[in-house]
mmCIF file of C-alpha atoms and ligand atoms in Angstrom:
data_model
loop_
_atom_site.group_PDB
_atom_site.id
_atom_site.type_symbol
_atom_site.label_atom_id
_atom_site.label_comp_id
_atom_site.label_asym_id
_atom_site.label_seq_id
_atom_site.Cartn_x
_atom_site.Cartn_y
_atom_site.Cartn_z
ATOM 1 C CA MET P 1 95.741 96.683 97.464
ATOM 2 C CA LYS P 2 95.168 100.174 96.056
ATOM 3 C CA PHE P 3 97.841 102.876 96.262
ATOM 4 C CA LYS P 4 95.596 105.134 98.372
ATOM 5 C CA ASN P 5 95.039 102.378 100.956
ATOM 6 C CA LEU P 6 98.716 102.491 101.904
ATOM 7 C CA TYR P 7 98.375 105.801 103.742
ATOM 8 C CA THR P 8 94.799 106.146 105.034
ATOM 9 C CA PHE P 9 96.129 107.790 108.227
ATOM 10 C CA LEU P 10 97.024 110.792 106.038
ATOM 11 C CA ASN P 11 93.479 111.177 104.694
ATOM 12 C CA LYS P 12 92.469 114.069 106.938
ATOM 13 C CA ASP P 13 95.583 116.053 106.014
ATOM 14 C CA LEU P 14 95.265 115.130 102.348
ATOM 15 C CA ASP P 15 91.726 116.564 102.438
ATOM 16 C CA VAL P 16 93.238 119.821 103.692
ATOM 17 C CA ILE P 17 95.721 119.727 100.784
ATOM 18 C CA GLU P 18 92.927 119.025 98.289
ATOM 19 C CA GLN P 19 90.951 122.018 99.537
ATOM 20 C CA GLU P 20 94.053 124.227 99.353
ATOM 21 C CA LEU P 21 94.743 123.034 95.812
ATOM 22 C CA GLU P 22 91.229 124.036 94.794
ATOM 23 C CA ASP P 23 91.628 127.460 96.391
ATOM 24 C CA VAL P 24 95.052 128.043 94.878
ATOM 25 C CA VAL P 25 94.085 127.310 91.265
ATOM 26 C CA GLN P 26 91.196 129.792 91.433
ATOM 27 C CA SER P 27 91.673 132.974 89.494
ATOM 28 C CA SER P 28 89.659 136.041 88.574
ATOM 29 C CA TYR P 29 89.982 134.708 85.022
ATOM 30 C CA PRO P 30 87.293 131.979 84.801
ATOM 31 C CA MET P 31 89.191 130.140 82.088
ATOM 32 C CA LEU P 32 92.275 129.702 84.319
ATOM 33 C CA SER P 33 90.120 128.518 87.239
ATOM 34 C CA GLU P 34 88.217 126.114 85.021
ATOM 35 C CA ALA P 35 91.354 124.615 83.500
ATOM 36 C CA GLY P 36 93.019 124.171 86.912
ATOM 37 C CA LEU P 37 89.905 122.711 88.544
ATOM 38 C CA ASP P 38 89.353 120.370 85.616
ATOM 39 C CA MET P 39 92.854 118.968 86.057
ATOM 40 C CA LEU P 40 92.354 118.585 89.796
ATOM 41 C CA GLN P 41 89.033 116.798 89.370
ATOM 42 C CA ALA P 42 90.610 114.408 86.883
ATOM 43 C CA GLY P 43 92.525 113.042 89.866
ATOM 44 C CA GLY P 44 96.134 111.989 89.794
ATOM 45 C CA LYS P 45 97.903 110.053 92.464
ATOM 46 C CA ARG P 46 99.137 113.077 94.474
ATOM 47 C CA ILE P 47 102.396 111.203 95.053
ATOM 48 C CA ARG P 48 104.397 114.370 95.576
ATOM 49 C CA PRO P 49 102.184 115.792 98.378
ATOM 50 C CA VAL P 50 102.131 112.351 100.032
ATOM 51 C CA PHE P 51 105.950 112.293 100.072
ATOM 52 C CA VAL P 52 106.066 115.882 101.390
ATOM 53 C CA LEU P 53 103.795 114.962 104.318
ATOM 54 C CA LEU P 54 105.503 111.667 105.124
ATOM 55 C CA SER P 55 108.946 113.319 105.074
ATOM 56 C CA GLY P 56 107.659 116.068 107.358
ATOM 57 C CA MET P 57 106.717 113.406 109.885
ATOM 58 C CA PHE P 58 110.415 112.887 110.575
ATOM 59 C CA GLY P 59 110.450 116.359 112.140
ATOM 60 C CA ASP P 60 108.143 118.855 113.777
ATOM 61 C CA TYR P 61 105.012 118.236 111.711
ATOM 62 C CA HIS P 62 102.359 120.955 111.452
ATOM 63 C CA ILE P 63 99.819 120.609 108.678
ATOM 64 C CA ASP P 64 99.235 124.378 108.570
ATOM 65 C CA LYS P 65 102.877 124.914 107.675
ATOM 66 C CA ILE P 66 103.703 121.863 105.586
ATOM 67 C CA LYS P 67 100.529 122.134 103.470
ATOM 68 C CA HIS P 68 102.075 125.040 101.553
ATOM 69 C CA VAL P 69 105.009 122.885 100.483
ATOM 70 C CA ALA P 70 102.763 119.939 99.542
ATOM 71 C CA VAL P 71 100.498 122.216 97.482
ATOM 72 C CA ALA P 72 103.468 123.943 95.812
ATOM 73 C CA LEU P 73 104.981 120.628 94.702
ATOM 74 C CA GLU P 74 101.702 119.278 93.285
ATOM 75 C CA ILE P 75 101.049 122.536 91.449
ATOM 76 C CA ILE P 76 104.532 122.578 89.910
ATOM 77 C CA HIS P 77 103.862 118.998 88.780
ATOM 78 C CA MET P 78 100.544 120.122 87.240
ATOM 79 C CA ALA P 79 102.282 123.018 85.445
ATOM 80 C CA THR P 80 104.824 120.645 83.902
ATOM 81 C CA LEU P 81 102.016 118.351 82.709
ATOM 82 C CA VAL P 82 100.059 121.182 81.071
ATOM 83 C CA HIS P 83 103.177 122.400 79.244
ATOM 84 C CA ASP P 84 104.269 118.880 78.359
ATOM 85 C CA ASP P 85 100.906 118.181 76.711
ATOM 86 C CA VAL P 86 101.486 121.206 74.466
ATOM 87 C CA ILE P 87 104.974 120.009 73.546
ATOM 88 C CA ASP P 88 103.742 116.439 72.880
ATOM 89 C CA ASP P 89 100.484 117.579 71.270
ATOM 90 C CA ALA P 90 98.644 115.215 73.664
ATOM 91 C CA GLU P 91 94.869 114.960 73.563
ATOM 92 C CA LEU P 92 94.287 113.053 76.813
ATOM 93 C CA ARG P 93 95.670 113.337 80.348
ATOM 94 C CA ARG P 94 94.328 111.496 83.383
ATOM 95 C CA GLY P 95 91.648 110.115 81.028
ATOM 96 C CA ARG P 96 90.293 113.569 80.095
ATOM 97 C CA PRO P 97 90.930 116.048 77.292
ATOM 98 C CA THR P 98 94.104 118.039 78.035
ATOM 99 C CA VAL P 99 93.948 121.796 78.569
ATOM 100 C CA LYS P 100 95.424 122.288 75.088
ATOM 101 C CA ALA P 101 92.775 119.992 73.584
ATOM 102 C CA ARG P 102 89.831 121.546 75.444
ATOM 103 C CA TRP P 103 90.984 125.103 74.869
ATOM 104 C CA ASP P 104 94.145 125.632 72.814
ATOM 105 C CA ASN P 105 97.937 125.781 73.063
ATOM 106 C CA ARG P 106 98.025 129.439 74.032
ATOM 107 C CA ILE P 107 95.617 128.956 76.920
ATOM 108 C CA ALA P 108 97.539 125.866 78.034
ATOM 109 C CA MET P 109 100.749 127.926 78.168
ATOM 110 C CA TYR P 110 99.006 130.598 80.255
ATOM 111 C CA THR P 111 97.591 127.935 82.564
ATOM 112 C CA GLY P 112 101.009 126.328 83.046
ATOM 113 C CA ASP P 113 102.658 129.711 83.696
ATOM 114 C CA TYR P 114 99.892 130.673 86.130
ATOM 115 C CA LEU P 115 100.204 127.389 88.015
ATOM 116 C CA LEU P 116 103.986 127.759 88.245
ATOM 117 C CA ALA P 117 103.627 131.311 89.586
ATOM 118 C CA LYS P 118 100.995 130.196 92.113
ATOM 119 C CA SER P 119 103.238 127.423 93.359
ATOM 120 C CA LEU P 120 106.024 129.919 94.035
ATOM 121 C CA GLU P 121 103.547 132.143 95.858
ATOM 122 C CA GLN P 122 102.644 129.171 98.096
ATOM 123 C CA MET P 123 106.305 128.606 98.885
ATOM 124 C CA THR P 124 106.684 132.146 100.256
ATOM 125 C CA ALA P 125 104.988 130.800 103.409
ATOM 126 C CA LEU P 126 108.313 129.117 104.085
ATOM 127 C CA GLU P 127 110.950 131.570 105.271
ATOM 128 C CA ASP P 128 113.964 129.438 104.542
ATOM 129 C CA PRO P 129 116.418 130.455 101.802
ATOM 130 C CA LEU P 130 117.735 126.871 101.524
ATOM 131 C CA ALA P 131 114.250 125.582 100.621
ATOM 132 C CA HIS P 132 113.888 128.235 97.922
ATOM 133 C CA LYS P 133 117.347 127.523 96.561
ATOM 134 C CA ILE P 134 116.581 123.800 96.314
ATOM 135 C CA LEU P 135 113.226 124.414 94.641
ATOM 136 C CA SER P 136 114.551 126.865 92.052
ATOM 137 C CA LYS P 137 117.391 124.525 91.141
ATOM 138 C CA THR P 138 114.850 121.721 90.753
ATOM 139 C CA ILE P 139 112.657 123.760 88.422
ATOM 140 C CA VAL P 140 115.686 124.782 86.332
ATOM 141 C CA ASP P 141 116.759 121.118 86.052
ATOM 142 C CA VAL P 142 113.268 119.985 84.999
ATOM 143 C CA VAL P 143 113.084 122.659 82.304
ATOM 144 C CA ILE P 144 116.628 121.954 81.018
ATOM 145 C CA GLY P 145 115.757 118.245 80.964
ATOM 146 C CA GLU P 146 112.742 118.937 78.793
ATOM 147 C CA ILE P 147 114.834 120.938 76.320
ATOM 148 C CA GLU P 148 117.632 118.377 76.234
ATOM 149 C CA GLN P 149 115.286 115.453 75.667
ATOM 150 C CA LEU P 150 114.450 116.905 72.252
ATOM 151 C CA LYS P 151 117.935 116.075 71.011
ATOM 152 C CA ASP P 152 117.539 112.441 72.142
ATOM 153 C CA LYS P 153 114.387 111.778 70.082
ATOM 154 C CA TYR P 154 114.936 108.967 67.557
ATOM 155 C CA ARG P 155 118.655 109.109 68.498
ATOM 156 C CA TYR P 156 119.402 105.389 68.557
ATOM 157 C CA GLU P 157 123.062 105.794 69.491
ATOM 158 C CA GLN P 158 122.294 107.282 72.886
ATOM 159 C CA THR P 159 123.627 105.593 76.008
ATOM 160 C CA MET P 160 122.087 104.290 79.189
ATOM 161 C CA LYS P 161 123.668 107.315 80.886
ATOM 162 C CA ASP P 162 121.694 109.658 78.596
ATOM 163 C CA TYR P 163 118.474 107.834 79.501
ATOM 164 C CA LEU P 164 119.142 107.883 83.258
ATOM 165 C CA LYS P 165 119.976 111.597 83.152
ATOM 166 C CA ARG P 166 116.744 112.233 81.276
ATOM 167 C CA ILE P 167 114.485 110.405 83.722
ATOM 168 C CA LYS P 168 116.299 111.980 86.652
ATOM 169 C CA ARG P 169 115.314 115.424 85.372
ATOM 170 C CA LYS P 170 111.880 114.443 84.150
ATOM 171 C CA THR P 171 110.678 112.584 87.239
ATOM 172 C CA ALA P 172 113.122 111.732 90.006
ATOM 173 C CA ILE P 173 114.213 115.258 90.915
ATOM 174 C CA LEU P 174 110.709 116.539 91.718
ATOM 175 C CA ILE P 175 109.970 113.510 93.911
ATOM 176 C CA ALA P 176 113.363 113.867 95.637
ATOM 177 C CA THR P 177 112.702 117.565 96.240
ATOM 178 C CA SER P 178 109.225 116.795 97.608
ATOM 179 C CA CYS P 179 110.835 114.586 100.241
ATOM 180 C CA GLN P 180 113.626 117.015 101.050
ATOM 181 C CA LEU P 181 111.430 120.117 101.313
ATOM 182 C CA GLY P 182 108.852 118.272 103.443
ATOM 183 C CA ALA P 183 111.660 117.410 105.849
ATOM 184 C CA ILE P 184 113.228 120.901 105.770
ATOM 185 C CA SER P 185 109.880 122.573 106.480
ATOM 186 C CA ALA P 186 109.565 120.339 109.553
ATOM 187 C CA GLY P 187 113.035 121.371 110.734
ATOM 188 C CA THR P 188 114.876 118.049 110.399
ATOM 189 C CA ASP P 189 118.664 118.064 110.492
ATOM 190 C CA PRO P 190 120.585 118.288 107.179
ATOM 191 C CA GLN P 191 121.758 114.682 107.321
ATOM 192 C CA LEU P 192 118.164 113.460 107.437
ATOM 193 C CA HIS P 193 116.731 115.782 104.778
ATOM 194 C CA LYS P 194 119.594 114.839 102.436
ATOM 195 C CA LYS P 195 118.872 111.139 102.999
ATOM 196 C CA LEU P 196 115.205 111.778 102.266
ATOM 197 C CA TYR P 197 116.228 113.548 99.055
ATOM 198 C CA TRP P 198 118.149 110.442 97.942
ATOM 199 C CA PHE P 199 115.299 108.175 99.000
ATOM 200 C CA GLY P 200 112.953 110.227 96.777
ATOM 201 C CA TYR P 201 115.481 110.230 93.954
ATOM 202 C CA ASN P 202 115.791 106.420 93.953
ATOM 203 C CA VAL P 203 112.036 105.893 94.213
ATOM 204 C CA GLY P 204 111.521 108.436 91.412
ATOM 205 C CA MET P 205 114.006 106.661 89.132
ATOM 206 C CA SER P 206 112.236 103.347 89.734
ATOM 207 C CA PHE P 207 108.840 105.018 89.215
ATOM 208 C CA GLN P 208 109.842 106.292 85.767
ATOM 209 C CA ILE P 209 111.488 103.002 84.732
ATOM 210 C CA ILE P 210 108.263 101.166 85.623
ATOM 211 C CA ASP P 211 106.316 103.788 83.648
ATOM 212 C CA ASP P 212 108.552 103.088 80.666
ATOM 213 C CA ILE P 213 108.081 99.315 81.056
ATOM 214 C CA LEU P 214 104.290 99.707 81.294
ATOM 215 C CA ASP P 215 104.306 101.533 77.963
ATOM 216 C CA PHE P 216 105.084 98.080 76.492
ATOM 217 C CA THR P 217 103.392 95.649 78.872
ATOM 218 C CA SER P 218 100.145 97.430 79.746
ATOM 219 C CA SER P 219 96.988 97.702 77.655
ATOM 220 C CA GLU P 220 95.708 100.655 75.643
ATOM 221 C CA LYS P 221 92.766 100.894 78.053
ATOM 222 C CA GLN P 222 95.001 101.103 81.123
ATOM 223 C CA LEU P 223 97.482 103.490 79.521
ATOM 224 C CA GLY P 224 94.869 105.778 77.978
ATOM 225 C CA LYS P 225 97.082 105.807 74.846
ATOM 226 C CA PRO P 226 98.280 103.145 72.384
ATOM 227 C CA VAL P 227 100.850 100.610 73.603
ATOM 228 C CA GLY P 228 104.367 101.592 72.478
ATOM 229 C CA SER P 229 103.515 105.308 72.155
ATOM 230 C CA ASP P 230 106.876 106.309 73.630
ATOM 231 C CA LEU P 231 108.784 104.392 70.970
ATOM 232 C CA LEU P 232 106.562 105.703 68.186
ATOM 233 C CA GLN P 233 107.297 109.258 69.356
ATOM 234 C CA GLY P 234 111.035 108.558 69.343
ATOM 235 C CA ASN P 235 111.364 108.377 73.116
ATOM 236 C CA ILE P 236 114.084 105.766 73.612
ATOM 237 C CA THR P 237 113.407 104.206 77.005
ATOM 238 C CA LEU P 238 115.201 101.536 79.029
ATOM 239 C CA PRO P 239 113.460 98.469 77.505
ATOM 240 C CA VAL P 240 114.407 99.762 74.032
ATOM 241 C CA LEU P 241 118.024 100.467 74.989
ATOM 242 C CA ILE P 242 118.354 96.957 76.424
ATOM 243 C CA ALA P 243 116.607 95.348 73.430
ATOM 244 C CA MET P 244 119.038 97.146 71.099
ATOM 245 C CA GLU P 245 121.899 95.087 72.570
ATOM 246 C CA ASP P 246 120.674 92.483 70.048
ATOM 247 C CA ARG P 247 122.047 93.590 66.628
ATOM 248 C CA ASN P 248 119.130 92.286 64.569
ATOM 249 C CA LEU P 249 116.550 93.848 66.824
ATOM 250 C CA LYS P 250 118.517 97.108 66.838
ATOM 251 C CA ASN P 251 118.376 97.211 63.034
ATOM 252 C CA GLU P 252 114.578 96.863 63.150
ATOM 253 C CA ILE P 253 114.159 99.438 65.912
ATOM 254 C CA MET P 254 116.366 101.936 64.046
ATOM 255 C CA LYS P 255 113.902 101.944 61.149
ATOM 256 C CA ILE P 256 111.359 103.749 63.367
ATOM 257 C CA SER P 257 111.097 107.443 62.516
ATOM 258 C CA SER P 258 108.566 110.254 62.774
ATOM 259 C CA ASP P 259 106.991 108.853 59.561
ATOM 260 C CA THR P 260 106.294 105.405 61.095
ATOM 261 C CA LYS P 261 102.590 104.518 61.435
ATOM 262 C CA PRO P 262 101.254 103.021 64.716
ATOM 263 C CA ASP P 263 100.514 99.603 63.135
ATOM 264 C CA GLU P 264 104.054 99.279 61.780
ATOM 265 C CA ILE P 265 105.647 99.099 65.238
ATOM 266 C CA LYS P 266 103.446 96.243 66.540
ATOM 267 C CA PRO P 267 105.895 93.442 65.529
ATOM 268 C CA ILE P 268 108.777 95.423 67.034
ATOM 269 C CA ILE P 269 106.892 95.830 70.327
ATOM 270 C CA ASP P 270 106.320 92.050 70.400
ATOM 271 C CA ALA P 271 109.993 91.402 69.660
ATOM 272 C CA ILE P 272 111.087 93.778 72.456
ATOM 273 C CA LYS P 273 108.741 91.987 74.888
ATOM 274 C CA LYS P 274 110.147 88.601 73.889
ATOM 275 C CA SER P 275 113.792 89.731 74.051
ATOM 276 C CA GLY P 276 114.124 89.670 77.851
ATOM 277 C CA ALA P 277 114.460 93.483 77.912
ATOM 278 C CA ILE P 278 111.410 93.879 80.156
ATOM 279 C CA GLU P 279 112.825 91.536 82.823
ATOM 280 C CA LYS P 280 116.207 93.284 82.670
ATOM 281 C CA SER P 281 114.484 96.662 83.015
ATOM 282 C CA TYR P 282 112.724 95.397 86.160
ATOM 283 C CA ASP P 283 116.186 94.434 87.479
ATOM 284 C CA VAL P 284 117.391 98.020 87.018
ATOM 285 C CA SER P 285 114.252 99.355 88.719
ATOM 286 C CA ASN P 286 114.826 96.967 91.625
ATOM 287 C CA ARG P 287 118.387 98.205 92.028
ATOM 288 C CA TYR P 288 117.047 101.740 92.614
ATOM 289 C CA LEU P 289 114.361 100.433 94.950
ATOM 290 C CA ASN P 290 116.911 98.516 96.996
ATOM 291 C CA LYS P 291 118.941 101.709 97.399
ATOM 292 C CA ALA P 292 115.759 103.456 98.565
ATOM 293 C CA PHE P 293 115.084 100.684 101.111
ATOM 294 C CA ALA P 294 118.680 100.833 102.370
ATOM 295 C CA LEU P 295 118.375 104.593 102.913
ATOM 296 C CA LEU P 296 115.127 104.117 104.817
ATOM 297 C CA ASN P 297 116.867 101.662 107.113
ATOM 298 C CA GLU P 298 119.265 104.426 108.143
ATOM 299 C CA MET P 299 116.368 106.687 109.206
ATOM 300 C CA PRO P 300 114.487 106.765 112.515
ATOM 301 C CA SER P 301 111.814 104.060 112.699
ATOM 302 C CA ASN P 302 108.288 105.509 112.627
ATOM 303 C CA LYS P 303 104.987 105.189 110.790
ATOM 304 C CA ALA P 304 106.143 107.503 107.990
ATOM 305 C CA ARG P 305 109.165 105.279 107.372
ATOM 306 C CA SER P 306 107.126 102.066 107.167
ATOM 307 C CA THR P 307 104.601 103.778 104.881
ATOM 308 C CA MET P 308 107.387 105.001 102.604
ATOM 309 C CA HIS P 309 108.656 101.442 102.474
ATOM 310 C CA SER P 310 105.194 100.156 101.431
ATOM 311 C CA ILE P 311 104.820 102.906 98.818
ATOM 312 C CA ALA P 312 108.253 102.164 97.315
ATOM 313 C CA LYS P 313 107.396 98.452 97.189
ATOM 314 C CA TYR P 314 104.072 99.254 95.530
ATOM 315 C CA ILE P 315 105.741 101.496 92.949
ATOM 316 C CA GLY P 316 108.064 98.666 91.941
ATOM 317 C CA LYS P 317 105.129 96.346 91.261
ATOM 318 C CA ARG P 318 102.460 98.757 90.024
ATOM 319 C CA LYS P 319 100.431 97.831 86.952
ATOM 320 C CA ILE P 320 99.021 101.314 86.209
HETATM 321 C C1 GRG T 1 106.379 124.623 83.727
HETATM 322 C C2 GRG T 1 108.076 124.061 85.504
HETATM 323 C C3 GRG T 1 107.595 123.908 84.117
HETATM 324 C C4 GRG T 1 108.308 123.096 83.289
HETATM 325 C C5 GRG T 1 108.090 122.939 81.862
HETATM 326 C C6 GRG T 1 107.241 120.548 80.047
HETATM 327 C C7 GRG T 1 108.264 120.564 81.115
HETATM 328 C C8 GRG T 1 109.015 121.810 81.349
HETATM 329 C C9 GRG T 1 108.505 119.491 81.889
HETATM 330 C C10 GRG T 1 107.754 118.216 81.729
HETATM 331 C C11 GRG T 1 108.484 117.059 82.357
HETATM 332 C C12 GRG T 1 107.581 115.865 82.393
HETATM 333 C C13 GRG T 1 106.981 115.347 81.150
HETATM 334 C C14 GRG T 1 107.326 115.265 83.499
HETATM 335 C C15 GRG T 1 106.370 114.120 83.643
HETATM 336 C C16 GRG T 1 106.733 113.341 84.844
HETATM 337 C C17 GRG T 1 105.726 112.315 85.257
HETATM 338 C C18 GRG T 1 106.292 111.146 85.953
HETATM 339 C C19 GRG T 1 104.413 112.414 85.053
HETATM 340 C C20 GRG T 1 103.392 111.476 85.583
HETATM 341 O O1 GRG T 1 103.340 111.626 86.982
HETATM 342 P P1 GRG T 1 102.234 110.892 87.837
HETATM 343 O O2 GRG T 1 102.134 109.461 87.422
HETATM 344 O O3 GRG T 1 100.928 111.640 87.343
HETATM 345 O O4 GRG T 1 102.506 111.157 89.278
HETATM 346 P P2 GRG T 1 99.551 111.856 88.099
HETATM 347 O O5 GRG T 1 98.550 112.050 86.992
HETATM 348 O O6 GRG T 1 99.272 110.657 88.951
HETATM 349 O O7 GRG T 1 99.725 113.108 88.915
#
């Protein structure tokens, strides 16, 4: 089963979102339009717009209103990716050359800034100070997270708490906010939009943990980058933190630095895979997913709820 097949009833509305996305990234500066359109054409799962729409279905759903929120969230996501590829000096994204690779760092920064500004412009369609307050706090948290993660690179004494805080800011918050703002724009009561926020948060945490597991268990072809890239770049993820509970393995892992060559980490990747750390990481992911399922059970039963359940289940088992 493919991810997109879980929500075919949304296809018509997702086509509207896709068209809006294309319109929104256009600019009188051809280079900005080209960079934005190139990213859109490269695809992406559009998870955030899907969660906006599904959450809106718990309230008074109107595509003409909610589309602005769905577009804003996807465009903020795109802006973070363009900037992140500058910070990480990444050549490929969604299987294509990144904006910074195709043009240069300066143009990538402009593109990211432009996308962020356009997303805020989209949000002005929503006359609700609470929605704007939530979104600005989210953006601040994502940016702070990106700055703080620098200090955690190659820092082998960091704790599980440091890791969880990092992935919350990097991934879970934007998914949580997608759910909450979808619900708010459809006028749901506060109790429900807060529950949807926490549903999105738990799914987002699981999503990032699985991403971090796949960095070890997937193939170079599927990842579009070498296996173990996170570790090589000093990004200490959950499988690594768990593997470091073994003293000997920790000593090996701690030898990895910015001077380490890709081939040198291959035996360490194998040792991490054999250590049981992957299975234990899946257990942590499942704990978040179970919280997400429990929250769904407290919500009104409808098609959106069952689809969110299927998506969360899929996320926990995804291979790419
Ligand atoms: C410009 C607002 C702004 C922020 C700049 C660089 C930065 C601060 C934040 C980057 C944070 C970051 C690296 C987030 C990545 C999160 C993530 C889970 C990416 C992959 O998401 P998918 O799998 O991607 O949904 P697709 O390609 O499917 O859309």
